[in-house]
Coordinates of C-alpha atoms in Angstrom, one line a residue:
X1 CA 104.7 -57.1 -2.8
X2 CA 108.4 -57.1 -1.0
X3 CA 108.3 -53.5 -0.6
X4 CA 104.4 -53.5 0.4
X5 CA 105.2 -55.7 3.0
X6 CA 107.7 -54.0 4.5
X7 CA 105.2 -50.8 4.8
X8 CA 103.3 -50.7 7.9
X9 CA 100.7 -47.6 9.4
X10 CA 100.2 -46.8 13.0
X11 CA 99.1 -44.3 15.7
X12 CA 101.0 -45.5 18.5
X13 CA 104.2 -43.0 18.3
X14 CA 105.7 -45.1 20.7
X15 CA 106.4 -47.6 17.7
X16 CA 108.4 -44.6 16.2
X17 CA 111.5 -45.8 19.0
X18 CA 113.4 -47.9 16.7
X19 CA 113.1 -45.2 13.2
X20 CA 116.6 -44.1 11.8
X21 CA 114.8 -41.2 9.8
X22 CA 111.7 -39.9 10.5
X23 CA 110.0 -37.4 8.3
X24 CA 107.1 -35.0 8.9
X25 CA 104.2 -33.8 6.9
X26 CA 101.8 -32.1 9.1
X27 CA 99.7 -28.7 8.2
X28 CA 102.1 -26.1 7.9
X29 CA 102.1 -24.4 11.1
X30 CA 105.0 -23.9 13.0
X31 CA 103.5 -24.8 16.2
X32 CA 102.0 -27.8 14.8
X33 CA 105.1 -29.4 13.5
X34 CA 107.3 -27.9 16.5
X35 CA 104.4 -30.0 18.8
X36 CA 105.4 -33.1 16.7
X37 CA 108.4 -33.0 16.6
X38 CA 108.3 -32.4 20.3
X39 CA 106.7 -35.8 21.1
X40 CA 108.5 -37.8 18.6
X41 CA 112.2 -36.3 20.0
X42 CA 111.5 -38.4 23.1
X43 CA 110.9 -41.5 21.3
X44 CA 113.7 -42.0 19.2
X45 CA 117.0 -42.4 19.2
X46 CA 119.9 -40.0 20.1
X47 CA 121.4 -40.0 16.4
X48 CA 117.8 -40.5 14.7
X49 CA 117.6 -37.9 12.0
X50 CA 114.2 -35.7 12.3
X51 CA 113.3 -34.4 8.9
X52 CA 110.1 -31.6 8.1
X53 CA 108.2 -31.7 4.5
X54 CA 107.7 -27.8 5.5
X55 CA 107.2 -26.5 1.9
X56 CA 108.4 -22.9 3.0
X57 CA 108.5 -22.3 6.4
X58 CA 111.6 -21.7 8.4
X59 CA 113.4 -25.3 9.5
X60 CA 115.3 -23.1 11.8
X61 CA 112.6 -21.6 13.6
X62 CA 110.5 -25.3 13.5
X63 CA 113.7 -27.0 15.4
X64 CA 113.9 -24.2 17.7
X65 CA 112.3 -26.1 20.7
X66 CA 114.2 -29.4 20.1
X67 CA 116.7 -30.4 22.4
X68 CA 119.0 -31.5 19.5
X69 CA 118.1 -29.2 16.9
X70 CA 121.7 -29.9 15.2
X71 CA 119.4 -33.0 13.6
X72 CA 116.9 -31.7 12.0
X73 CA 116.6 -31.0 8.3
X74 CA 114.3 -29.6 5.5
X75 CA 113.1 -32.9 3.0
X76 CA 110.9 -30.9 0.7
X77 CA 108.9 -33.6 -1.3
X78 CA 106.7 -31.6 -4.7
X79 CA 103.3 -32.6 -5.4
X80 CA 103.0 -35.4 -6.5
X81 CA 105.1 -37.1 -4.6
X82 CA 105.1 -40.5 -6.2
X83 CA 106.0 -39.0 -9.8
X84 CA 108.1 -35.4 -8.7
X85 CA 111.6 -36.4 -8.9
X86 CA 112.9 -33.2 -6.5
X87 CA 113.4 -33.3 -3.1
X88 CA 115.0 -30.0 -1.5
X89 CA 117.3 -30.8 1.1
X90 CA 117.5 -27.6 3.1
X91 CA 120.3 -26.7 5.6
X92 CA 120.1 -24.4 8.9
X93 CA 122.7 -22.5 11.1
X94 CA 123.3 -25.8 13.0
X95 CA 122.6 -29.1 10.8
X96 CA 125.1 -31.3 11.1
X97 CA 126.8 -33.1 8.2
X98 CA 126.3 -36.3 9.2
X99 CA 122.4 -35.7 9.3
X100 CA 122.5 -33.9 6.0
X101 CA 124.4 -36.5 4.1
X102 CA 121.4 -39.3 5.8
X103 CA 119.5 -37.3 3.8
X104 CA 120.9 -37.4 0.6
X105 CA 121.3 -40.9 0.6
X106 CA 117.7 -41.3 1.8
X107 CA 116.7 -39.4 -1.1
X108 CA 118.9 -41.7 -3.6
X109 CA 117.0 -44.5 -1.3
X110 CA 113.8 -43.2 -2.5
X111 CA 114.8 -42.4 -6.4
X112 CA 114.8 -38.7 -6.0
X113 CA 117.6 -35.6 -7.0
X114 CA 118.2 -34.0 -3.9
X115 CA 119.4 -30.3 -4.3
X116 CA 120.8 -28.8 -0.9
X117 CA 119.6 -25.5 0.1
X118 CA 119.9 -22.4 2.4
X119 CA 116.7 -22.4 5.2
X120 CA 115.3 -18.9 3.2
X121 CA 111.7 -18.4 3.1
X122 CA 110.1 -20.9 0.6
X123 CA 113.8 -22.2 -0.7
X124 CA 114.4 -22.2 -3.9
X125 CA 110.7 -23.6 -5.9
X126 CA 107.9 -21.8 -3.8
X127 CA 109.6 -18.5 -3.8
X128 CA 109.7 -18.8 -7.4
X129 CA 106.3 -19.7 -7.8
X130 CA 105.1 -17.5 -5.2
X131 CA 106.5 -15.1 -7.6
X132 CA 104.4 -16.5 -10.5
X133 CA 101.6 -16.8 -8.6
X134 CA 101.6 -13.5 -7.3
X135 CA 101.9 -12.0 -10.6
X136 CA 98.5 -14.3 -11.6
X137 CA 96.6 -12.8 -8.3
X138 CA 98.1 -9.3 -9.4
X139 CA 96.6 -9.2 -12.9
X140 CA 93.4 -10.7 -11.7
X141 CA 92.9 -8.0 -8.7
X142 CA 93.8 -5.5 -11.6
X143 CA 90.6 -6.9 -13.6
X144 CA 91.8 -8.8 -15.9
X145 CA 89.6 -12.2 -16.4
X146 CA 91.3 -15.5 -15.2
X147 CA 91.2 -17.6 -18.3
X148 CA 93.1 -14.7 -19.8
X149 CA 95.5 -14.5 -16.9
X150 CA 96.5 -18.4 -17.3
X151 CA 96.5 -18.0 -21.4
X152 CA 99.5 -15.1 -20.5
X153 CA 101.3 -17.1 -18.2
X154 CA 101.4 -20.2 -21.2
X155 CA 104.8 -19.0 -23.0
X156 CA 106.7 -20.2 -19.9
X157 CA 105.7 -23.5 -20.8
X158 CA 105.0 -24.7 -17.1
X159 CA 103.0 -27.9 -17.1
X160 CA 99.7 -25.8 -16.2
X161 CA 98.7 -22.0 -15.6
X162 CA 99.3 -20.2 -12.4
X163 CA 95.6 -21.3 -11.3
X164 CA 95.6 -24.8 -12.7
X165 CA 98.4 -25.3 -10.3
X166 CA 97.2 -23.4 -7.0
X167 CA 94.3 -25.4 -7.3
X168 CA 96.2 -28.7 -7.3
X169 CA 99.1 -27.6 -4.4
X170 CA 95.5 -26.5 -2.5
X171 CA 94.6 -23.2 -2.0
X172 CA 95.4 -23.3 1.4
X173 CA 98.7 -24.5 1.1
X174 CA 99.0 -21.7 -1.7
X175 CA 97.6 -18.7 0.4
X176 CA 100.2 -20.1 3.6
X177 CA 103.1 -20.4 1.1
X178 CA 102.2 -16.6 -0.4
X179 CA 102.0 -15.2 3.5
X180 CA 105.5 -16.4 4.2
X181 CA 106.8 -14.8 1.5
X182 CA 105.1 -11.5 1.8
X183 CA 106.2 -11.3 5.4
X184 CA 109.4 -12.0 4.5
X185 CA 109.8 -9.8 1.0
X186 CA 106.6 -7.2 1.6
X187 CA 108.2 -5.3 -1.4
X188 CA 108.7 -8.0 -3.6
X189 CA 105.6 -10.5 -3.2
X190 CA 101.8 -9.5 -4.0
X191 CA 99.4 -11.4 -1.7
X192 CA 95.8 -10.8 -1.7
X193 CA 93.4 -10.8 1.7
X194 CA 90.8 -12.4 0.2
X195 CA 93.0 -15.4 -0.7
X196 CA 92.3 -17.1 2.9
X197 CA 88.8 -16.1 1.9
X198 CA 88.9 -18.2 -1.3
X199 CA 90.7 -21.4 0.3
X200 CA 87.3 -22.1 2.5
X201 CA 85.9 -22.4 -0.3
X202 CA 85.1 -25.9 -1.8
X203 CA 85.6 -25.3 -5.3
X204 CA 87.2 -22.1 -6.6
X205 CA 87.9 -22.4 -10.1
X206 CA 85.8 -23.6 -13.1
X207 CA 87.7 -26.0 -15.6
X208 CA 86.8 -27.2 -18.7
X209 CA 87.2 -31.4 -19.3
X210 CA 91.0 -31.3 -20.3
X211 CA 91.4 -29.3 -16.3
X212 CA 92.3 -26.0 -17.8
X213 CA 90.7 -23.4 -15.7
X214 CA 88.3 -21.3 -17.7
X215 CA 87.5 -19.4 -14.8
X216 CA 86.2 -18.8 -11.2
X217 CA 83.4 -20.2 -9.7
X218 CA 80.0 -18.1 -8.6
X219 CA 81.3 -18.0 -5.3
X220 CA 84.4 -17.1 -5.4
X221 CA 83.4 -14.3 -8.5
X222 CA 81.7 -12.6 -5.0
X223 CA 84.4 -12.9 -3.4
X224 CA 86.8 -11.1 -5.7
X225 CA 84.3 -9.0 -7.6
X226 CA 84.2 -6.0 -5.1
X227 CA 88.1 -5.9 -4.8
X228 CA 88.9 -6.2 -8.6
X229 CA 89.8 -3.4 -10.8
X230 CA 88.5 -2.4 -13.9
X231 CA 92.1 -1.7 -15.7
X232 CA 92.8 -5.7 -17.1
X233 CA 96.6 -5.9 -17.7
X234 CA 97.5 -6.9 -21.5
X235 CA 99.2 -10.8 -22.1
X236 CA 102.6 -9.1 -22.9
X237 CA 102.7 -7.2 -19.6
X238 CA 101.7 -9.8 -17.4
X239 CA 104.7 -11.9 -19.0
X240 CA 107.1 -9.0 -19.1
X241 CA 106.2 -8.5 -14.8
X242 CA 106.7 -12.3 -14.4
X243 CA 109.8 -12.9 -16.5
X244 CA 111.2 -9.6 -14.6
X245 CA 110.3 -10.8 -11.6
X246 CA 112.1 -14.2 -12.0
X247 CA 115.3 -13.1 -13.1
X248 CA 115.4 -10.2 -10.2
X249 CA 114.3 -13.3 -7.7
X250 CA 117.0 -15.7 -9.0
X251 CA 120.1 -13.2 -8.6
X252 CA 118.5 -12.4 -5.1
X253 CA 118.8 -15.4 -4.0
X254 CA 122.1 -16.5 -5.7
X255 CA 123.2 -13.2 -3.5
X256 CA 122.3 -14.6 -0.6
X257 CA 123.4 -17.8 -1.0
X258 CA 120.2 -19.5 -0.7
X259 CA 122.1 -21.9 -3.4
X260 CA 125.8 -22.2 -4.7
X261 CA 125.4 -21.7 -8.5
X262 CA 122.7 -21.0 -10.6
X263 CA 122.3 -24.2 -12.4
X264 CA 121.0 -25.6 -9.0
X265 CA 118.2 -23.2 -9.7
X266 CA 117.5 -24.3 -12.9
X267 CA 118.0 -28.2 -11.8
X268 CA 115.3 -27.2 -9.2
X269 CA 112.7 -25.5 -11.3
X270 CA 112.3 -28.3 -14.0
X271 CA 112.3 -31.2 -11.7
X272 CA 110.1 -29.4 -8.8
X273 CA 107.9 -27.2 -10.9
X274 CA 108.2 -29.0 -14.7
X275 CA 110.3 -25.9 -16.1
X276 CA 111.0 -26.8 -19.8
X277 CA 113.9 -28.6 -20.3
X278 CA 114.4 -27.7 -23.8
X279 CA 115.4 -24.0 -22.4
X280 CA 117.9 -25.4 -21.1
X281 CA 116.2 -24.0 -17.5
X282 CA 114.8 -20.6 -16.3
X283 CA 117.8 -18.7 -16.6
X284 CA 119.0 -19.3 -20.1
X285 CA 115.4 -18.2 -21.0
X286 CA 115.2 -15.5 -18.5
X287 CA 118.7 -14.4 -20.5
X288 CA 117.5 -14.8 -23.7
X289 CA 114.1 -12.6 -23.2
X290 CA 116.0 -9.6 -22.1
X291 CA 114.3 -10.3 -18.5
X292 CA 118.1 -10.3 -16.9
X293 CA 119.3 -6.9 -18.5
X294 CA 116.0 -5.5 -17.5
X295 CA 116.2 -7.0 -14.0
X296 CA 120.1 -6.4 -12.8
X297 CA 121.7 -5.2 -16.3
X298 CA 123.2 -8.1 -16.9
X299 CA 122.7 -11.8 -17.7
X300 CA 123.1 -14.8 -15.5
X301 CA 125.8 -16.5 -18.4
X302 CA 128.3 -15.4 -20.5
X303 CA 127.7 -15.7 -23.5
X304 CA 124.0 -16.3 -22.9
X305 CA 123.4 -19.6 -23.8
X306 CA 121.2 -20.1 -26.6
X307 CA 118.2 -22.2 -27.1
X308 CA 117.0 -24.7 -29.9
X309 CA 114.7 -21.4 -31.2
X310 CA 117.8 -19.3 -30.9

């Protein structure tokens, strides 16, 4: 009851004046949250920190309009919020360190690992699931039938399929999340058109009463039935394109610095996306399935580090 009274709503930004740290969570749009942040910049205070929610957008490119962009940073919260313990903490060109370290104590504030990042497209949890959920679309626009695509996908051990969990993110948060990433790795990312298509719809997916999806809905079955093919992948090659996928993904972006070491990744992926933690995280797994070798010839430890299954 303390901490309820000390909550209070409003639409009168002008109440905003006196906030230390203010975070946004608008649609994700770049102009939207760049108009936000536009009106709130001349409310607050000078050393107020401004903070996005963006869940793969550019931070950069959002404070590019504000007249201190030096304060702005990424404070990616995962769905849902009240029970994900991640928030990413993402850095650009020009974030100061006094804003950055507001943030991580904020976090702490709020009972929440904070892991910093690099502003790359998507950061470190959507790219990797825009990876795994480009792979389900894949498989599906190939022809192979959706229960079977989320039955492949279960020896990863995510809470959920690929579907199961587009369809609680919100397919339209999905479909934005996979268009970043294909415009900003069109050789590495598989994105649909008819996904948009598919987000207007009210329903998409069928589930049975434990919320595993068992398959599409009749409408969307119209939608994708004229673009699938008839050639349905097998279970073993949708994992094998998946795990391959990951493990090329993860030394990408430990290339380009998107995070220091790979453990962050790891730390990342089972408290934002519910990665196993008896595999000791997706690259002692990724090591132990050959994925590495296959991806970069090599492996991401040395010795690879082995699991309670060996």
């Amino acid at each position: 009851n303390q901490l309820r009274a000390l909550v209070t709503g409003t639409t009168d930004k002008s109440l905003y004046a006196d906030c230390d740290f203010v975070i946004e969570a608008v649609f994700e749009e770049v102009g939207v949250k760049q108009a936000v942040f536009g009106e709130i910049e001349k409310i607050v205070a000078e050393d107020a920190i401004l903070a996005t929610n963006t869940s793969s957008l550019s931070v950069e490119e959002i404070g590019s309009k504000l007249a201190h962009p030096e304060r702005l940073v990424g404070f990616h919260f995962f769905n849902p919020v009240a029970v994900m313990p991640l928030i990413e903490i993402v850095k650009t060109p020009v974030t100061t360190e006094s804003a950055l370290s507001t943030a991580f104590v904020v976090a702490k504030g709020l009972g929440k690992n904070a892991v910093l990042t690099a502003d790359a497209p998507g950061f470190v949890v959507n790219r990797l699931l825009a990876k795994v959920m480009g792979e389900a679309a894949r498989a599906v626009y190939e022809g192979t039938p959706v229960a079977d695509v989320e039955k492949a996908f279960a020896p990863l051990g995510l809470p959920m399929g690929p579907f199961q969990l587009i369809d609680l993110v919100g397919w339209k948060v999905a479909a934005h999340v996979q268009d970043t990433m294909v415009h900003a790795f069109p050789d590495r990312f598989y994105a649909n058109q008819n996904f948009h298509r598919l987000a207007e719809l009210p329903e998409v997916v069928d589930k049975d009463k434990g919320g595993r999806v068992t398959g599409f809905t009749k409408a969307a079955q119209k939608i994708v039935k004229d673009a699938a093919g008839s050639t349905p992948a097998s279970a073993d090659t949708i994992l094998r394109r998946v795990q391959d996928g990951l493990a090329q993904e993860i030394k990408l972006m430990l290339d380009e610095g998107v995070v220091p070491e790979v453990e962050d990744i790891d730390l990342c992926l089972i408290l934002g996306a519910g990665w196993p933690f008896i595999d000791g995280g997706a690259s002692p797994y990724l090591d132990r399935k050959g994925a590495s070798e296959r991806a970069f010839g090599d492996t991401f430890h040395h010795p690879v580090i082995r699991g309670i299954g060996g």
